[in-house]
Every structure is written in C-alpha cells, then in structure tokens.
Tab-separated table of C-alpha atoms and ligand atoms in Angstrom:
chain	number	residue	atom	x	y	z
U	20	MET	CA	241.749	212.031	241.427
U	21	THR	CA	239.742	212.861	238.314
U	22	SER	CA	240.884	215.607	235.961
U	23	PRO	CA	238.789	218.746	236.011
U	24	SER	CA	236.393	219.044	233.089
U	25	PRO	CA	237.276	221.584	230.371
U	26	LYS	CA	234.440	223.692	231.779
U	27	GLY	CA	236.044	223.405	235.221
U	28	ILE	CA	239.362	224.567	233.805
U	29	VAL	CA	237.746	227.591	232.177
U	30	GLU	CA	236.057	228.442	235.489
U	31	ALA	CA	239.351	228.029	237.341
U	32	ARG	CA	241.033	230.357	234.868
U	33	ALA	CA	238.274	232.943	235.179
U	34	ALA	CA	238.510	232.764	238.991
U	35	GLN	CA	242.130	233.933	238.674
U	36	ALA	CA	240.949	237.202	237.071
U	37	HIS	CA	240.191	236.256	233.458
U	38	PRO	CA	240.366	233.103	231.360
U	39	MET	CA	243.505	234.071	229.426
U	40	ILE	CA	245.929	233.911	232.330
U	41	ALA	CA	248.038	230.746	232.323
U	42	LEU	CA	246.805	228.374	235.004
U	43	PRO	CA	249.655	226.743	236.959
U	44	SER	CA	249.673	223.094	237.967
U	45	HIS	CA	250.319	222.368	241.643
U	46	ASP	CA	254.081	222.044	241.108
U	47	GLU	CA	254.257	225.108	238.873
U	48	LEU	CA	252.418	227.170	241.473
U	49	VAL	CA	254.783	226.000	244.220
U	50	GLU	CA	257.745	226.974	242.013
U	51	GLN	CA	256.266	230.395	241.219
U	52	LEU	CA	255.487	231.080	244.869
U	53	PHE	CA	259.026	230.052	245.836
U	54	ILE	CA	260.453	232.503	243.292
U	55	ARG	CA	258.102	235.223	244.496
U	56	ASP	CA	259.222	234.643	248.090
U	57	LEU	CA	262.879	234.561	247.063
U	58	LYS	CA	262.461	237.883	245.246
U	59	GLN	CA	260.712	239.295	248.287
U	60	PHE	CA	263.567	238.119	250.542
U	61	VAL	CA	266.189	239.619	248.226
U	62	MET	CA	264.320	242.920	248.102
U	63	ALA	CA	263.080	243.274	251.659
U	64	GLU	CA	265.896	241.616	253.659
U	65	LEU	CA	269.131	241.528	251.661
U	66	GLU	CA	268.868	244.901	249.931
U	67	PRO	CA	268.335	246.974	253.117
U	68	ALA	CA	271.324	245.179	254.650
U	69	GLN	CA	273.438	246.243	251.654
U	70	GLN	CA	272.131	249.774	252.027
U	71	ARG	CA	273.233	249.850	255.673
U	72	ILE	CA	276.729	248.697	254.676
U	73	ALA	CA	276.849	251.307	251.892
U	74	GLU	CA	275.792	254.093	254.248
U	75	LYS	CA	278.633	253.233	256.607
U	76	LEU	CA	281.126	253.263	253.721
U	77	GLU	CA	279.762	256.448	252.169
U	78	ALA	CA	281.005	258.795	254.856
U	79	ALA	CA	284.536	257.557	254.402
U	80	ILE	CA	284.692	257.694	250.626
U	81	GLN	CA	282.905	260.916	249.707
U	82	PRO	CA	285.624	263.485	250.431
U	83	GLN	CA	288.357	261.856	248.333
U	84	ALA	CA	286.058	260.670	245.525
U	85	SER	CA	284.284	263.814	244.436
U	86	ASN	CA	284.752	263.122	240.687
U	87	ASP	CA	282.962	259.792	240.765
U	88	PRO	CA	281.554	259.104	244.220
U	89	VAL	CA	279.118	256.471	242.915
U	90	GLY	CA	281.968	254.589	241.233
U	91	ALA	CA	283.980	254.868	244.432
U	92	LEU	CA	281.102	253.485	246.488
U	93	ARG	CA	280.684	250.658	244.005
U	94	GLY	CA	284.392	249.860	244.246
U	95	GLN	CA	284.102	249.673	248.024
U	96	MET	CA	280.963	247.561	247.901
U	97	GLU	CA	282.621	245.119	245.511
U	98	GLN	CA	285.066	244.307	248.296
U	99	VAL	CA	282.138	243.236	250.506
U	100	GLY	CA	281.439	239.525	250.012
U	101	SER	CA	277.677	239.721	250.516
U	102	PHE	CA	277.328	242.425	247.821
U	103	GLY	CA	278.039	239.951	245.016
U	104	THR	CA	275.762	237.357	246.609
U	105	TRP	CA	272.900	239.871	246.768
U	106	LEU	CA	273.371	240.922	243.132
U	107	SER	CA	273.590	237.311	241.929
U	108	LEU	CA	270.421	236.378	243.778
U	109	LYS	CA	268.626	239.463	242.476
U	110	ARG	CA	269.460	238.611	238.874
U	111	GLU	CA	269.016	234.851	239.192
U	112	SER	CA	265.615	235.061	240.898
U	113	GLN	CA	264.487	237.298	238.042
U	114	ARG	CA	265.760	234.853	235.400
U	115	GLN	CA	264.140	231.922	237.194
U	116	LEU	CA	260.845	233.776	237.237
U	117	TRP	CA	260.666	233.878	233.441
U	118	TYR	CA	261.794	230.253	233.031
U	119	ALA	CA	259.170	229.047	235.490
U	120	VAL	CA	256.371	231.040	233.902
U	121	THR	CA	257.430	230.048	230.367
U	122	ASP	CA	257.178	226.331	231.280
U	123	CYS	CA	253.682	226.944	232.638
U	124	VAL	CA	252.605	228.814	229.489
U	125	GLU	CA	254.172	226.330	227.055
U	126	ARG	CA	252.363	223.385	228.683
U	127	GLN	CA	249.008	224.974	227.832
U	128	ALA	CA	250.053	226.770	224.635
U	129	ALA	CA	247.408	225.170	222.412
U	130	GLU	CA	244.625	225.940	224.865
U	131	LEU	CA	245.707	229.587	225.260
U	132	GLN	CA	245.982	230.017	221.501
U	133	ALA	CA	242.450	228.630	221.126
U	134	LEU	CA	241.136	231.009	223.798
U	135	GLY	CA	242.755	233.812	221.819
U	136	GLN	CA	240.472	233.200	218.841
U	137	ILE	CA	237.766	235.784	219.444
U	138	ASP	CA	234.521	235.668	217.474
U	139	ASN	CA	232.738	239.009	217.004
U	140	PRO	CA	235.234	241.129	218.956
U	141	LYS	CA	234.132	244.441	220.456
U	142	GLY	CA	237.588	245.877	219.823
U	143	SER	CA	240.252	245.196	217.199
U	144	LEU	CA	243.864	244.207	216.626
U	145	THR	CA	246.183	245.653	213.961
U	146	ILE	CA	249.660	244.184	213.651
U	147	ASP	CA	251.995	245.707	211.068
U	148	PRO	CA	254.306	242.809	210.121
U	149	ASP	CA	257.004	245.234	208.917
U	150	PHE	CA	257.107	247.195	212.159
U	151	GLN	CA	260.642	247.914	213.372
U	152	ALA	CA	260.917	248.309	217.132
U	153	PRO	CA	263.198	251.069	218.413
U	154	ASP	CA	266.731	250.002	219.309
U	155	TYR	CA	266.279	250.744	223.026
U	156	ILE	CA	263.709	247.916	222.970
U	157	THR	CA	265.677	245.430	220.882
U	158	MET	CA	269.163	245.906	222.318
U	159	GLY	CA	268.445	243.948	225.482
U	160	ASP	CA	265.679	241.888	227.032
U	161	ILE	CA	264.114	244.390	229.419
U	162	HIS	CA	263.521	242.845	232.868
U	163	LEU	CA	265.487	239.832	231.505
U	164	MET	CA	262.323	238.452	229.876
U	165	PRO	CA	263.722	236.148	227.155
U	166	GLY	CA	262.921	237.530	223.706
U	167	GLY	CA	262.059	240.938	225.097
U	168	ASN	CA	259.030	243.160	224.671
U	169	ALA	CA	259.042	243.315	220.872
U	170	TYR	CA	259.140	239.529	220.413
U	171	ASP	CA	256.657	238.262	217.830
U	172	ASP	CA	256.434	234.647	216.673
U	173	GLY	CA	252.864	235.024	215.411
U	174	THR	CA	251.368	233.679	218.660
U	175	LEU	CA	250.123	235.366	221.821
U	176	LEU	CA	252.350	233.283	224.094
U	177	GLN	CA	254.943	235.952	224.904
U	178	GLY	CA	252.002	238.029	226.123
U	179	ALA	CA	250.862	235.133	228.293
U	180	VAL	CA	254.370	234.905	229.780
U	181	MET	CA	254.323	238.641	230.430
U	182	ASP	CA	250.923	238.460	232.141
U	183	ARG	CA	251.600	235.628	234.581
U	184	GLY	CA	255.241	236.758	234.978
U	185	GLY	CA	254.158	240.324	235.659
U	186	ALA	CA	251.856	239.248	238.465
U	187	VAL	CA	254.670	237.232	240.091
U	188	TYR	CA	257.232	239.986	239.330
U	189	MET	CA	255.094	242.575	241.096
U	190	LEU	CA	254.718	240.213	244.076
U	191	GLY	CA	250.951	240.662	243.833
U	192	ARG	CA	251.204	244.353	244.719
U	193	ASN	CA	249.854	245.669	241.434
U	194	GLY	CA	246.338	244.282	241.553
U	195	GLY	CA	247.101	240.563	241.864
U	196	MET	CA	246.343	238.627	238.698
U	197	LEU	CA	244.651	241.626	237.078
U	198	ASN	CA	247.863	243.622	237.445
U	199	ASP	CA	245.929	246.756	236.573
U	200	LEU	CA	246.491	249.257	239.369
U	201	ARG	CA	248.651	251.523	237.220
U	202	GLY	CA	245.837	251.948	234.684
U	203	GLN	CA	243.281	252.416	237.466
U	204	THR	CA	245.546	255.034	239.067
U	205	ALA	CA	246.027	256.928	235.789
U	206	MET	CA	242.226	257.057	235.379
U	207	ALA	CA	241.860	258.128	239.027
U	208	HIS	CA	244.259	260.989	238.292
U	209	LEU	CA	242.181	261.974	235.279
U	210	LEU	CA	239.047	262.063	237.437
U	211	THR	CA	240.964	264.012	240.116
U	212	ILE	CA	241.893	266.835	237.757
U	213	ALA	CA	238.841	266.635	235.482
U	214	PRO	CA	235.978	265.075	237.505
U	215	ASP	CA	233.337	265.686	234.831
U	216	ILE	CA	235.353	264.663	231.799
U	217	LYS	CA	233.545	262.576	229.176
U	218	PRO	CA	236.254	261.672	226.681
U	219	ASP	CA	235.312	260.423	223.214
U	220	ARG	CA	238.725	258.958	222.397
U	221	ILE	CA	241.472	257.743	224.725
U	222	LEU	CA	244.946	256.428	223.869
U	223	ASP	CA	247.165	254.279	226.128
U	224	MET	CA	250.790	254.474	224.940
U	225	GLY	CA	252.969	251.458	225.766
U	226	CYS	CA	249.914	249.404	226.641
U	227	GLY	CA	251.789	246.069	226.784
U	228	ILE	CA	249.241	243.315	227.384
U	229	GLY	CA	246.505	245.863	228.021
U	230	THR	CA	246.563	245.783	231.809
U	231	SER	CA	246.691	249.579	231.843
U	232	THR	CA	244.233	249.967	228.935
U	233	VAL	CA	241.257	247.920	230.100
U	234	PRO	CA	240.675	250.227	233.130
U	235	ALA	CA	240.152	253.156	230.711
U	236	ALA	CA	237.630	251.173	228.658
U	237	LEU	CA	235.726	250.084	231.768
U	238	CYS	CA	235.886	253.533	233.385
U	239	PHE	CA	234.659	255.267	230.197
U	240	PRO	CA	232.485	252.679	228.427
U	241	ASP	CA	231.259	255.245	225.862
U	242	ALA	CA	234.770	256.205	224.783
U	243	GLU	CA	236.717	254.701	221.878
U	244	VAL	CA	239.848	253.356	223.547
U	245	HIS	CA	243.116	252.601	221.742
U	246	GLY	CA	246.340	250.981	222.938
U	247	VAL	CA	249.702	250.995	221.132
U	248	ASP	CA	252.805	249.001	221.870
U	249	VAL	CA	255.891	247.678	220.099
U	250	GLY	CA	255.223	244.017	220.968
U	251	GLY	CA	253.253	241.891	218.485
U	252	SER	CA	252.769	238.896	220.754
U	253	MET	CA	251.872	241.140	223.661
U	254	LEU	CA	249.226	242.899	221.564
U	255	ARG	CA	247.668	239.604	220.410
U	256	TYR	CA	247.377	238.624	224.039
U	257	ALA	CA	246.136	242.105	225.022
U	258	HIS	CA	243.330	241.840	222.467
U	259	ALA	CA	242.180	238.425	223.718
U	260	ARG	CA	242.520	239.441	227.374
U	261	ALA	CA	240.499	242.640	226.888
U	262	GLU	CA	237.745	240.777	225.035
U	263	HIS	CA	237.498	238.165	227.787
U	264	LEU	CA	237.210	241.026	230.295
U	265	GLY	CA	234.380	242.577	228.261
U	266	ALA	CA	236.393	245.679	227.294
U	267	ALA	CA	236.317	247.178	223.791
U	268	VAL	CA	239.873	248.259	222.944
U	269	HIS	CA	241.564	248.858	219.593
U	270	PHE	CA	245.151	247.634	219.804
U	271	SER	CA	247.795	248.422	217.205
U	272	ARG	CA	251.511	247.854	216.886
U	273	GLN	CA	253.087	251.281	216.732
U	274	SER	CA	255.778	253.273	218.457
U	275	ALA	CA	254.486	255.956	220.797
U	276	GLU	CA	257.216	258.207	219.438
U	277	ARG	CA	255.248	258.645	216.189
U	278	THR	CA	251.870	257.031	215.681
U	279	SER	CA	249.636	256.921	212.611
U	280	PHE	CA	246.750	258.726	214.348
U	281	PRO	CA	245.812	262.172	212.970
U	282	ASP	CA	246.601	265.422	214.784
U	283	ALA	CA	244.145	266.392	217.526
U	284	SER	CA	242.321	263.049	217.476
U	285	PHE	CA	242.210	262.188	221.208
U	286	ASP	CA	240.791	263.740	224.369
U	287	VAL	CA	243.092	261.777	226.671
U	288	VAL	CA	246.553	260.329	225.988
U	289	TYR	CA	248.281	258.478	228.793
U	290	SER	CA	251.062	256.027	229.534
U	291	CYS	CA	251.870	253.827	232.509
U	292	ALA	CA	255.447	252.814	233.329
U	293	MET	CA	256.516	253.237	229.706
U	294	LEU	CA	258.884	256.206	229.706
U	295	HIS	CA	261.525	254.500	231.855
U	296	GLU	CA	261.740	251.741	229.226
U	297	THR	CA	262.564	254.163	226.400
U	298	SER	CA	265.483	256.601	226.021
U	299	PRO	CA	266.108	260.276	226.804
U	300	ALA	CA	265.456	261.238	223.157
U	301	ALA	CA	262.376	259.001	222.949
U	302	MET	CA	260.861	260.586	226.068
U	303	VAL	CA	261.011	263.987	224.351
U	304	ASN	CA	259.444	262.524	221.177
U	305	ILE	CA	256.685	260.772	223.138
U	306	LEU	CA	255.694	263.932	224.994
U	307	ALA	CA	255.634	265.805	221.671
U	308	GLU	CA	253.487	263.031	220.174
U	309	SER	CA	251.097	263.208	223.147
U	310	ARG	CA	250.764	266.937	222.484
U	311	ARG	CA	250.215	266.442	218.732
U	312	LEU	CA	247.465	263.883	219.292
U	313	LEU	CA	245.421	265.907	221.771
U	314	ARG	CA	242.436	268.078	220.924
U	315	PRO	CA	242.105	271.523	222.547
U	316	GLY	CA	241.224	270.884	226.195
U	317	GLY	CA	242.719	267.381	226.026
U	318	VAL	CA	244.700	265.834	228.875
U	319	ALA	CA	248.025	263.968	228.824
U	320	ILE	CA	248.962	261.775	231.781
U	321	HIS	CA	252.271	259.966	232.138
U	322	LEU	CA	252.549	257.695	235.162
U	323	GLU	CA	255.902	256.429	236.281
U	324	VAL	CA	257.518	254.459	239.041
U	325	PRO	CA	258.227	256.759	241.996
U	326	LEU	CA	261.207	259.028	241.501
U	327	LEU	CA	263.898	257.241	243.469
U	328	HIS	CA	266.595	259.688	242.679
U	329	THR	CA	267.653	261.916	245.520
U	330	PHE	CA	270.644	263.984	244.521
U	331	GLY	CA	273.558	263.218	246.771
U	332	ASP	CA	272.218	259.879	247.993
U	333	LEU	CA	274.983	257.654	246.700
U	334	TRP	CA	273.215	254.412	247.566
U	335	GLN	CA	270.143	255.364	245.532
U	336	GLU	CA	272.313	256.363	242.604
U	337	LEU	CA	274.239	253.113	242.809
U	338	SER	CA	270.980	251.113	243.095
U	339	ALA	CA	269.684	252.793	239.937
U	340	GLU	CA	272.922	251.935	238.121
U	341	LEU	CA	272.674	248.311	239.263
U	342	GLU	CA	268.999	248.078	238.236
U	343	ALA	CA	269.947	249.302	234.753
U	344	GLN	CA	272.822	246.844	234.482
U	345	PHE	CA	271.409	243.719	236.132
U	346	ASN	CA	267.711	243.999	235.199
U	347	ASN	CA	268.269	245.454	231.696
U	348	GLU	CA	266.628	248.787	232.364
U	349	PRO	CA	268.886	251.099	230.330
U	350	ASN	CA	266.891	254.286	230.881
U	351	TRP	CA	266.064	253.602	234.542
U	352	ARG	CA	268.451	256.142	236.006
U	353	GLY	CA	267.632	258.886	233.491
U	354	ALA	CA	263.880	258.415	233.658
U	355	LEU	CA	263.883	258.509	237.435
U	356	SER	CA	265.856	261.704	237.671
U	357	VAL	CA	264.438	263.985	234.956
U	358	ASP	CA	262.173	266.927	235.636
U	359	TYR	CA	258.953	265.682	234.028
U	360	ALA	CA	257.039	268.883	234.713
U	361	GLN	CA	259.664	270.903	232.887
U	362	MET	CA	259.646	268.403	230.001
U	363	MET	CA	255.855	268.648	229.717
U	364	ARG	CA	256.022	272.439	229.611
U	365	ALA	CA	258.775	272.264	226.988
U	366	ALA	CA	256.484	269.995	224.932
U	367	GLY	CA	253.834	272.734	224.957
U	368	PHE	CA	251.530	271.629	227.766
U	369	GLY	CA	249.851	274.006	230.172
U	370	ASP	CA	248.311	273.381	233.599
U	371	VAL	CA	251.178	270.963	234.295
U	372	ARG	CA	251.077	268.979	237.534
U	373	ALA	CA	253.625	266.536	238.895
U	374	GLY	CA	253.170	264.557	242.071
U	375	TYR	CA	251.920	261.381	243.631
U	376	GLN	CA	248.515	259.888	242.907
U	377	ALA	CA	247.220	257.457	245.519
U	378	THR	CA	246.943	253.963	244.070
U	379	ALA	CA	243.403	253.190	242.949
U	380	PHE	CA	241.782	249.759	242.852
U	381	ASN	CA	238.815	251.215	241.009
U	382	ALA	CA	239.268	254.617	239.405
U	383	ARG	CA	235.682	255.704	239.936
U	384	LEU	CA	235.400	254.569	243.550
U	385	ALA	CA	238.918	255.539	244.692
U	386	ALA	CA	239.690	258.494	246.938
U	387	LYS	CA	241.108	261.115	244.568
U	388	LYS	CA	244.301	261.875	246.470
U	389	PHE	CA	247.063	263.706	244.610
U	390	GLY	CA	249.908	265.684	246.174
U	391	ASP	CA	253.609	266.256	246.661
U	392	THR	CA	254.319	263.340	248.948
U	393	SER	CA	254.498	259.672	248.144
U	394	ASP	CA	252.522	257.232	250.270
U	395	GLY	CA	255.251	254.697	249.462
U	396	VAL	CA	256.045	252.383	246.583
U	397	PHE	CA	252.868	250.722	245.238
U	398	ARG	CA	250.680	252.884	247.519
U	399	SER	CA	251.059	255.797	245.141
U	400	TRP	CA	252.495	256.393	241.679
U	401	PHE	CA	254.387	259.354	240.308
U	402	VAL	CA	252.201	261.141	237.761
U	403	THR	CA	252.813	264.106	235.470
U	404	SER	CA	249.856	265.589	233.619
U	405	GLY	CA	249.183	268.567	231.416
U	406	ARG	CA	246.502	270.077	229.217
U	407	VAL	CA	246.423	271.460	225.721
M	530	SAM	C1	256.512	248.273	231.998
M	530	SAM	S1	255.556	248.012	230.562
M	530	SAM	C2	254.027	248.719	231.081
M	530	SAM	C3	252.851	248.145	230.363
M	530	SAM	C4	251.508	248.749	230.765
M	530	SAM	N1	251.434	250.136	230.414
M	530	SAM	C5	251.245	248.571	232.247
M	530	SAM	O1	251.218	249.563	232.983
M	530	SAM	O2	251.056	247.429	232.680
M	530	SAM	C6	256.158	249.218	229.408
M	530	SAM	C7	255.626	248.996	228.006
M	530	SAM	O3	256.025	250.079	227.176
M	530	SAM	C8	256.259	249.553	225.884
M	530	SAM	N2	257.054	250.505	225.104
M	530	SAM	C9	258.323	250.897	225.307
M	530	SAM	N3	258.690	251.780	224.368
M	530	SAM	C10	257.636	251.974	223.558
M	530	SAM	C11	257.381	252.776	222.421
M	530	SAM	N4	258.306	253.567	221.896
M	530	SAM	N5	256.176	252.705	221.842
M	530	SAM	C12	255.199	251.912	222.335
M	530	SAM	N6	255.378	251.131	223.418
M	530	SAM	C13	256.579	251.154	224.020
M	530	SAM	C14	256.936	248.227	226.151
M	530	SAM	O4	256.896	247.371	225.028
M	530	SAM	C15	256.124	247.719	227.340
M	530	SAM	O5	255.047	246.946	226.923
C-alpha cells in the first residue's frame, strides 16, 4: 500500500472537521474507539446497575444516618464488590483515553506544529508568559488530563490532546470532531432572548481550544470576538484551529475572574462549561467580571452541564462526590447545586433567566427552545442569562 500524499493527509484531516485535529493511524483509531466503547459501557451499563444497588440500600440507611447520609451510603456501597470495580474502570478508562490520544498527537507533533504557523491571521493570539493560573486549576489535573488545563510548554500540543481527547471523552455527543455544540447552544440562547441582536464585541470566558468561541465568530461575522483561558498550549491550538476554520478570534491568556478588558467593552459575555471547573469564590468573581465588562443592554450567558443535584437523592449526591474525587472535578458538586439565577441577580443582572436550552447544531438554524425542563443530557444544556 502506498502512503497517502501530504495533500491527501491534509484532505483527510480536513474531512474530520478541520486540519488541526490529530489524525489517528488505523491502530490508534481502534484503540480510541475501544476506549470510547469502554467508557460508554461503564457509563450506560455499570453505573445504572450501581444506582439500582444504591437505591435498595438507601431505604435502610437513611433513618439512622441523618448526620451524614451520603457518607453512610458510601460506606455501604464500599462493601459491594462491584462498586470498586466500577470506580476503577471509570477512572482507568479516563486515564487510558489521555494516554492513547497523547501517543497519537506526539507521533505527528512536528506536522501539527507546522500547521499551527498561520500566515496573515484574521484573529490574534496573546500569551502572557508570566501568567499565574488560579490554584483550583493547578492543584489537580482536571478530567485526569496529564499536565492539566494550564499546561504550557511553548507548543500547541496540549491543545491537540484536548481536542481529540475531548471528542472521544464526549463519546461524539458534543458535535463529533467539531465538539462545538455548547458554543452553538449558547449562541442559540442569545438569539432566543434577543433575536435581533447585532453585537459589536463578544467575549467567551474559559474558551479552552476555542470550540465554544468559533460558533460566535461564525454566527456574528461582523463582531469582534475574543476568547480567554488559563491554558497557554490550549490557546495556541485554539488560534490555529479557529484560523483553519475561517473564524476571526482574538485569544488571550487571562483569568475570567479579572481580565484586562476595560469596563463596559462587550455586548455579549458568555461561558460554556467553565464555572464547574473553578471554585465557589471564583464563580462569584466571574459573574461580577461579566457584569463589569458589559455595556448597558449587554447580555451575559453562562452555560453549564445540567444540574444533577436533586436534594435528598443520595445516589446523585454520592455520584457528584465520586466525580469530584475520581475525575478531578473539585467544584463539580458545588457548581451543580448552586442557585445560578440568584447569583446572577446578586451580581447586578436584571432580566435573569435560568433553564434548559435545546442543543443547537447551528445557532441560526436551530429551533429556539428554552424552558424549565431538560430534554436530557446532551439534548439540552443548563443556561443562566441576564442583562445589564
Ligand atoms: C470544560 S472546559 C470548556 C471549554 C470550552 N468553553 C468548551 O465549551 O468547549 C472549561 C475551560 O475553562 C477554563 N477555565 C477554568 N477556569 C478559568 C478561569 N478562571 N479563567 C479562564 N478560563 C478558565 C479551563 O482552562 C477550560 O479550558
């Protein structure tokens, strides 16, 4: 068999969504698909079985364990042999995901770095070398990704790992290799509450590799779109990815808690799946920063994973605790149980809405469905918005 020409490789990359995404060899793809299927099995088969066991145990433990019913349930579950097996598989499949994707990225590191050299960019990239990431980012590798979100070795390779890993991590449910449904959904929410809006400046906080930012630039091609994140490598990759997708975005390494942008300098400030990766104090600061940055009439949108927390549901509380502990998501439980609407009002926003926005594949074409009920995980996202 002859090797594909360099042109063929570029076309193969582009066919996957854009040329920056690491292209797996046959064996790497088989490995990644195996890990995806293993994760799916752990989530869809083993976890519900654990939930059924927990629900049987719950009735017996609640009355005598009122001080710490979650701890009591955990103690009971730890006596169940399959509980440990489930947790080990959950963590190990996640670790394997990053190792597999890292091998794939490292094999083509030189090629990806070369593709990251953009002549005449439409957007820009500003990396402050002295930037200090907040401790909730540096104290553990969120999602077990080695090196973590703030990693910066001067290359874009951690971003490449995040991109391919994210697509496998989400089991293809977040827009396949584009992985952009959160950004599309945030823009769909904006068009739901402000159908005629024509923003001049838009900011995506916690933009990561730009998967949530590019939808804003494509939805509002006349707007100046910015993305901030704490990760240097991720931002290098975000810049190259956006340029290859034809989107003009200005990326800079900054904390969303306090940015360098002037007061009242944006019409729209939004974030996608960022708040749960911060801390209770940081969430307050980020909402205050969103408020500071908005012009009169401006809109803030913060999209999060669906609120899983149901008070009194011990299994959900225990699951949240386990997610925090075994997937390094320290703020998971807090972020999924706070009253976002109340927090937005406390930050000075009016016209506050909190609910579920139907997942959009294309913000402009999507049905603008927003309401109190979730259509299910990945079919809708929890969104809180407010106006200045
Ligand atoms: C789950 S990722 C979501 C990325 C992207 N918004 C998306 O929807 O695909 C959360 C991102 O928030 C970033 N982040 C967390 N805390 C931050 C902060 N204080 N300032 C800026 N970015 C932050 C992380 O580095 C990470 O890239």
